Amino acid sequence: MAAQAVTLLREVARLEAPLEELRALQSVVHAVPLHELREQAAELRLGPLFSLLNENNREQTALCVSILERLLQAVGPVHVARNLRVDLQRGLTHPDDSVKTLTLSQIGRIVENSEAVTEILNNTELLKQIVYCIGGENLSVAKAAIKSLSRISLTQAGLEALFESNLLDDLKNVMKTNDIVRYRVYELIIEISSVSLESLNYCTTSGLVTQLLRELTGEDVLVRATCIEMVTSLAYTHHGRQYLAQEGVIDQISNIIVGADSDPFSGFYLPGFVKFFGNLAVMDSPQQICERYPVFLEKVFEMADSQDPTMIGVAVDTVGILGSSVEGKQVLQKTGTRFEHLLTRIGYQAKNASTELKTRCLDAVSSLLYLSPEQQTDDFLRMAESWFASLSQDSLELFRGISNQPFPELHCAALKVFTAIANQPWAQKLMFNSPGFVEFVMDRSVEHDKASKDAKYELVKALANSKTVAEIFGNSNYLRLRTYLSEGPYYVKPVATTAVEGAD
């Protein structure tokens, strides 16, 4: 059948109106196993198919794209780069987005291959067309172009091709298309900057990082909100954080938060700015960040008391992130009654908010209360117990009630709260002394979906592997936990059946 495909390809090349032959070829190439097509790869002449893409016929174009998608899988990226470079250039300027997508998928293969990529680094016209694809209306085409350029920039030669040639001017021209395209270029620049200090240096020398930071601290509140997400991505890297600190950007963001009280439009950008500091605290030192930028934690407490679910959600997420480390827990503990009040607010929202915000509250609680065995000093255990008590008048019943609601995401999130505290003796005592709680843990009939079964199993595992559970729960319950654990998360108890004589 692969030979038949080669024959049909030749016929298609000779015909002026080859729709019937293209339909036949499409059927054949999708029926032939890929390994057979690869054996015939040397005989596949794809140029004529690419030339047929230039015809103003939508069905013909769709057939050619479908056939090429299949046949190109049989051809190596080096062959594509060397022998189809003109066709690739034409594909990137084709009015049909499906042709652009096909072409960019091939360029994606080329840039992943160290030998093939050198072939296109010398082809400035092709690189220029990739850059201009960022400015197109089709988002998937633009994303594919960004991905290819980002991949090219992983090498020294790629960085030089993009930033030390006319391509940089092309990139700046594309940015002028509109706001959306400008942000796409910023996205590319941040992706490249995040790879290494050297990559960041190329991007800063281009002036584009500086331009992004100017927009971040400018007066347009909507632009700020978009830019802070990209700057946060850069801050995930150590060299990125160092650069932002050296340039005074972190101080500027802090000052904008300070001035947000007098800005009626601060709601647009404040969530992103607070998230930025939350991530910064986790990646560096919670204590140092909170001491140097006190407005950050102050704003988190303020947002938690807001009536705006967006603000409350960001405050809850940030507290969860901050409290995921021991140092972060200590920072929060030092705020005393303010944090106790915030915990009570989280408990209230976990009971009364929308399902989405309830889930975020439960995730934050899990993060705040978890202590690994080596972190379980008397002080930390007392702190966790005190925090749990601050959430509600009867926190255990609160979360148990939430776990009984008919929403799998809430059920799983509540089980995760129990799992977070399951290895702490004070929590085991609470669980054991709560009527019906042990049976609730052992009952497999409550969980109906995979995620819920997995979450329950994690709770059982955390209890069963604890050194104190046998003493607190008693040996018989401990053995039941071990049995549950050995049976696995999806065990179904066999139902006994009785055979009746004479039954059908």
XYZ file of C-alpha atoms in Angstrom, residues 14-459:
446
model
C 0.786 15.458 -13.301
C -2.852 16.549 -13.040
C -4.286 20.062 -13.108
C -7.521 19.275 -11.241
C -6.637 16.248 -9.093
C -9.494 16.235 -6.541
C -10.479 12.607 -7.184
C -6.863 11.464 -7.008
C -6.323 13.491 -3.810
C -9.331 11.826 -2.202
C -7.959 8.416 -3.153
C -4.485 9.354 -1.909
C -5.922 10.565 1.413
C -7.641 7.207 1.947
C -4.473 5.279 1.108
C -1.965 7.265 3.215
C -4.164 7.083 6.314
C -4.585 3.336 5.862
C -0.878 2.561 5.397
C 1.069 1.848 8.636
C 3.601 4.570 9.382
C 6.564 2.182 9.306
C 5.700 1.233 5.715
C 5.562 4.884 4.693
C 8.947 5.445 6.326
C 10.387 2.637 4.204
C 9.225 4.546 1.119
C 10.312 7.968 2.461
C 13.023 8.419 -0.183
C 10.379 8.021 -2.916
C 7.915 10.518 -1.457
C 7.898 13.692 -3.559
C 6.041 16.207 -1.412
C 6.799 19.387 -3.356
C 3.815 18.967 -5.740
C 1.432 18.624 -2.784
C 2.737 21.869 -1.302
C 2.301 23.613 -4.675
C -1.345 22.476 -4.770
C -1.874 24.377 -1.495
C -1.549 27.574 -3.493
C -4.746 26.855 -5.411
C -7.827 28.837 -4.365
C -9.820 25.697 -3.570
C -10.765 24.966 0.034
C -11.445 21.251 -0.424
C -8.181 20.799 -2.304
C -6.283 22.620 0.434
C -7.961 20.549 3.170
C -7.117 17.291 1.359
C -3.495 18.334 0.832
C -3.114 19.320 4.489
C -4.564 15.987 5.632
C -2.244 14.029 3.301
C 0.841 16.082 4.193
C 0.198 15.732 7.932
C 0.422 11.969 7.492
C 3.275 11.767 4.975
C 5.489 14.255 6.797
C 5.449 11.950 9.823
C 7.358 9.468 7.660
C 10.021 12.020 6.719
C 12.810 13.057 9.089
C 13.089 16.693 10.288
C 16.530 17.095 8.682
C 15.082 16.111 5.283
C 12.187 18.562 5.774
C 14.564 21.402 6.710
C 16.885 20.797 3.757
C 14.458 19.951 0.974
C 11.248 21.785 1.805
C 12.514 25.169 3.018
C 10.808 27.124 0.208
C 7.568 25.231 0.807
C 7.778 26.002 4.533
C 8.203 29.715 3.800
C 5.162 29.697 1.521
C 3.184 27.767 4.131
C 3.756 30.459 6.754
C 2.271 33.151 4.493
C -0.663 31.036 3.282
C -4.087 32.633 3.940
C -5.474 29.361 5.351
C -4.619 28.880 9.054
C -4.638 25.087 8.695
C -1.659 25.402 6.318
C 0.158 27.688 8.777
C -0.547 25.207 11.589
C 0.789 22.320 9.473
C 3.924 24.303 8.594
C 4.562 25.375 12.183
C 4.162 21.779 13.377
C 7.007 20.844 11.017
C 9.099 23.767 12.210
C 8.377 22.499 15.722
C 9.925 19.136 14.747
C 12.909 20.880 13.158
C 13.728 23.048 16.197
C 13.649 19.979 18.455
C 16.389 18.365 16.329
C 19.915 19.699 16.890
C 21.031 18.885 13.325
C 17.905 20.157 11.581
C 17.690 23.437 13.498
C 21.003 24.670 12.071
C 19.390 24.491 8.624
C 16.779 27.095 9.488
C 18.993 29.363 11.613
C 20.651 30.451 8.358
C 17.283 31.020 6.676
C 16.445 34.572 7.792
C 13.357 34.767 5.576
C 11.830 31.696 7.227
C 12.624 33.027 10.724
C 11.079 36.362 9.758
C 7.859 34.618 8.690
C 7.748 32.731 12.018
C 8.038 36.067 13.845
C 5.173 37.544 11.821
C 2.980 34.542 12.660
C 2.897 35.905 16.240
C 0.847 38.800 14.891
C -1.863 36.687 13.280
C -5.450 36.508 14.517
C -5.342 32.757 15.136
C -4.136 32.145 18.702
C -2.976 28.543 18.117
C -0.817 29.722 15.178
C 0.682 32.485 17.330
C 1.334 30.053 20.222
C 3.069 27.600 17.874
C 5.269 30.408 16.533
C 6.170 31.527 20.077
C 7.015 27.943 21.037
C 9.312 27.495 18.013
C 11.147 30.798 18.571
C 11.513 30.001 22.275
C 13.004 26.600 21.397
C 15.384 28.149 18.835
C 16.614 30.551 21.533
C 17.897 27.696 23.715
C 21.153 27.766 21.737
C 23.748 30.518 21.466
C 23.299 30.567 17.689
C 19.544 30.916 18.138
C 19.913 33.847 20.543
C 22.239 35.574 18.094
C 19.866 34.938 15.185
C 16.938 36.458 17.065
C 18.598 39.359 18.889
C 21.639 40.299 16.794
C 19.985 40.627 13.385
C 17.100 42.369 11.639
C 14.765 39.859 13.289
C 14.733 42.030 16.397
C 13.331 44.899 14.291
C 10.732 42.488 12.892
C 9.791 41.497 16.433
C 9.371 45.161 17.399
C 7.293 45.822 14.277
C 4.993 42.898 15.061
C 4.452 44.357 18.548
C 2.881 47.444 16.960
C -0.012 45.333 15.559
C -2.157 45.729 18.710
C -2.075 45.273 22.495
C -2.779 41.528 22.315
C 0.158 40.892 19.965
C 2.437 43.081 22.090
C 1.683 40.866 25.097
C 2.396 37.767 23.007
C 5.864 39.130 22.229
C 6.387 39.895 25.931
C 5.365 36.297 26.672
C 8.075 35.081 24.258
C 10.672 37.416 25.785
C 9.878 36.212 29.321
C 10.046 32.557 28.217
C 13.494 33.177 26.724
C 14.652 35.285 29.711
C 13.703 32.535 32.139
C 16.129 30.002 30.610
C 19.419 31.463 31.875
C 21.210 34.644 32.890
C 22.757 34.816 29.427
C 19.325 34.599 27.785
C 18.046 37.324 30.124
C 21.000 39.535 29.167
C 20.132 39.214 25.459
C 16.515 40.134 26.232
C 17.408 43.124 28.428
C 19.877 44.428 25.819
C 17.051 44.301 23.248
C 15.135 46.842 25.362
C 11.991 44.691 25.425
C 12.244 43.668 29.092
C 12.655 47.318 30.088
C 9.615 48.192 27.984
C 7.564 45.501 29.760
C 8.649 46.767 33.194
C 7.744 50.341 32.197
C 4.240 49.151 31.357
C 4.026 47.224 34.633
C 4.624 50.374 36.676
C 2.722 52.678 34.318
C -0.700 54.232 34.887
C -2.869 51.817 32.866
C -4.406 49.456 35.445
C -5.437 46.788 32.914
C -1.937 46.704 31.444
C -0.509 46.342 34.958
C -2.726 43.321 35.579
C -1.472 41.608 32.420
C 2.196 42.503 32.887
C 2.427 41.316 36.505
C 1.633 37.738 35.417
C 4.627 37.757 33.067
C 6.927 39.373 35.628
C 5.833 36.721 38.144
C 6.907 34.047 35.624
C 10.348 35.664 35.434
C 10.522 35.735 39.242
C 10.238 31.927 39.342
C 13.927 31.831 38.356
C 16.775 32.845 40.653
C 18.470 35.046 38.025
C 15.093 36.635 37.259
C 14.506 37.551 40.913
C 18.013 38.988 41.196
C 17.456 41.132 38.110
C 14.077 42.428 39.379
C 15.622 43.278 42.763
C 18.628 45.048 41.196
C 16.388 47.091 38.917
C 14.226 48.156 41.882
C 11.148 46.532 40.394
C 10.187 44.667 43.594
C 10.338 47.943 45.551
C 8.184 49.626 42.901
C 5.569 46.865 43.102
C 5.537 47.229 46.906
C 5.055 51.023 46.583
C 2.144 50.526 44.173
C 0.477 48.231 46.746
C 1.022 50.955 49.394
C -0.713 53.488 47.138
C -3.524 51.118 46.158
C -5.810 52.345 48.963
C -6.261 55.664 47.179
C -6.746 54.052 43.747
C -10.395 53.181 42.999
C -9.253 50.846 40.215
C -6.720 48.884 42.282
C -8.989 45.834 42.211
C -7.831 45.183 38.655
C -4.153 44.700 39.525
C -3.934 44.100 43.296
C -4.626 40.337 43.113
C -1.719 39.851 40.698
C 0.630 42.051 42.761
C -0.166 40.151 45.970
C 0.297 36.799 44.195
C 3.692 38.068 43.010
C 4.850 38.589 46.602
C 3.320 35.289 47.696
C 5.388 33.424 45.115
C 8.442 35.517 45.961
C 8.126 34.609 49.645
C 7.949 30.887 48.901
C 10.898 30.918 46.493
C 13.135 33.072 48.672
C 12.510 33.482 52.384
C 9.010 34.154 53.777
C 10.496 35.919 56.782
C 12.793 38.198 54.759
C 10.108 39.105 52.223
C 7.478 39.814 54.893
C 9.934 41.885 56.967
C 11.218 43.893 54.012
C 7.800 44.421 52.448
C 5.356 44.577 55.399
C 2.629 45.989 53.145
C 2.362 42.550 51.499
C 1.081 40.713 54.586
C -0.933 43.751 55.640
C -2.745 43.682 52.296
C -3.375 39.930 52.575
C -5.162 40.421 55.923
C -7.129 43.323 54.439
C -8.197 41.281 51.399
C -9.331 38.382 53.581
C -11.823 40.752 55.273
C -13.115 42.003 51.929
C -16.618 41.302 50.632
C -15.205 40.646 47.153
C -14.812 36.877 46.488
C -11.893 37.570 44.106
C -9.942 39.376 46.833
C -10.826 36.745 49.456
C -9.695 33.970 47.073
C -6.315 35.590 46.464
C -5.806 36.157 50.216
C -6.683 32.526 50.962
C -4.401 31.185 48.195
C -1.533 33.408 49.360
C -1.863 32.346 53.001
C -1.891 28.719 51.847
C 1.275 29.213 49.810
C 2.977 31.147 52.614
C 2.014 28.576 55.241
C 3.261 25.622 53.229
C 6.760 26.019 54.732
C 7.799 25.965 58.390
C 9.303 29.439 58.079
C 6.076 30.743 56.554
C 4.042 29.171 59.374
C 6.256 30.976 61.899
C 5.764 34.299 60.100
C 1.984 33.873 60.246
C 2.059 32.731 63.887
C 3.913 35.920 64.875
C 0.943 38.033 63.748
C -1.022 36.566 66.695
C -4.730 37.395 66.946
C -4.813 38.859 63.421
C -4.047 35.453 61.978
C -6.521 33.753 64.315
C -9.188 36.129 62.976
C -8.124 35.304 59.392
C -8.453 31.574 60.150
C -11.977 32.144 61.434
C -12.761 33.974 58.166
C -11.387 31.025 56.191
C -13.543 28.636 58.230
C -16.608 30.822 57.569
C -15.905 30.954 53.811
C -15.280 27.179 53.726
C -18.830 26.735 54.996
C -20.695 29.522 53.191
C -18.875 30.580 50.009
C -19.245 29.305 46.444
C -18.034 25.761 45.731
C -14.914 27.119 44.001
C -13.941 29.379 46.924
C -14.791 26.661 49.467
C -12.353 24.341 47.684
C -9.611 26.993 47.729
C -10.199 27.519 51.478
C -9.911 23.783 52.133
C -6.707 23.564 50.079
C -5.220 26.465 52.068
C -6.177 24.826 55.379
C -4.501 21.569 54.290
C -1.343 23.472 53.419
C -1.323 25.445 56.683
C -1.915 22.478 58.992
C 0.375 19.855 57.465
C 3.509 18.966 59.435
C 5.919 16.252 58.377
C 7.029 13.890 61.189
C 10.374 15.699 61.557
C 8.582 19.068 61.906
C 6.362 17.849 64.756
C 7.946 19.592 67.713
C 5.745 20.328 70.722
C 5.531 24.007 69.713
C 4.474 23.293 66.131
C 1.940 20.659 67.217
C 0.401 23.119 69.710
C 0.321 25.770 66.972
C -1.421 23.448 64.482
C -3.977 22.410 67.103
C -4.637 26.058 67.982
C -5.041 27.003 64.281
C -7.456 24.124 63.713
C -9.547 25.250 66.697
C -9.636 28.844 65.363
C -11.313 27.784 62.117
C -14.713 27.045 63.683
C -16.450 26.192 66.950
C -16.239 22.516 65.960
C -13.758 22.329 63.083
C -13.821 18.552 62.784
C -17.598 18.546 62.287
C -17.319 21.490 59.875
C -15.026 19.556 57.536
C -16.926 16.319 58.001
C -20.129 18.121 57.025
C -18.425 19.539 53.927
C -17.146 16.068 53.001
C -20.742 14.792 52.998
C -21.869 17.341 50.406
C -22.630 15.894 46.942
C -19.725 17.626 45.203
C -16.664 15.431 44.515
C -14.236 18.381 44.565
C -15.448 19.431 48.036
C -15.473 15.843 49.303
C -11.845 15.343 48.165
C -10.697 18.724 49.506
C -12.235 17.993 52.934
C -10.572 14.557 53.008
C -7.259 16.279 52.231
C -7.711 18.465 55.327
C -8.114 15.319 57.445
C -5.097 13.771 55.683
C -2.977 16.872 56.464
C -3.531 16.447 60.209
C -3.865 12.640 60.293
C -0.308 12.039 61.537
C -0.603 14.506 64.458
C -1.554 12.983 67.843
C -3.941 15.806 68.889
C -5.907 15.330 65.637
C -6.028 11.552 66.046
C -7.537 12.029 69.526
C -10.159 14.401 68.090
C -10.993 11.918 65.335
C -11.218 8.946 67.693
C -13.411 10.819 70.172
C -15.767 12.133 67.499
C -18.788 9.757 67.290
C -18.818 7.773 64.053
C -15.612 9.290 62.680
C -13.616 6.065 62.596
C -16.505 4.340 60.778
C -16.636 7.267 58.341
C -12.942 6.697 57.547
C -13.412 2.947 57.052
C -16.613 3.202 54.996
C -15.839 2.590 51.313
C -19.448 3.061 50.189
C -19.232 6.870 50.520
C -16.763 7.273 47.632
C -18.085 6.672 44.124
C -15.466 8.208 41.781
C -11.745 7.555 41.363
C -10.582 10.906 42.797
C -12.649 10.379 45.966
C -11.424 6.787 46.411
C -7.821 8.008 46.004
C -8.352 10.830 48.527
C -9.880 8.447 51.106
C -6.996 6.006 50.573
C -4.459 8.791 51.244
C -6.241 9.559 54.524
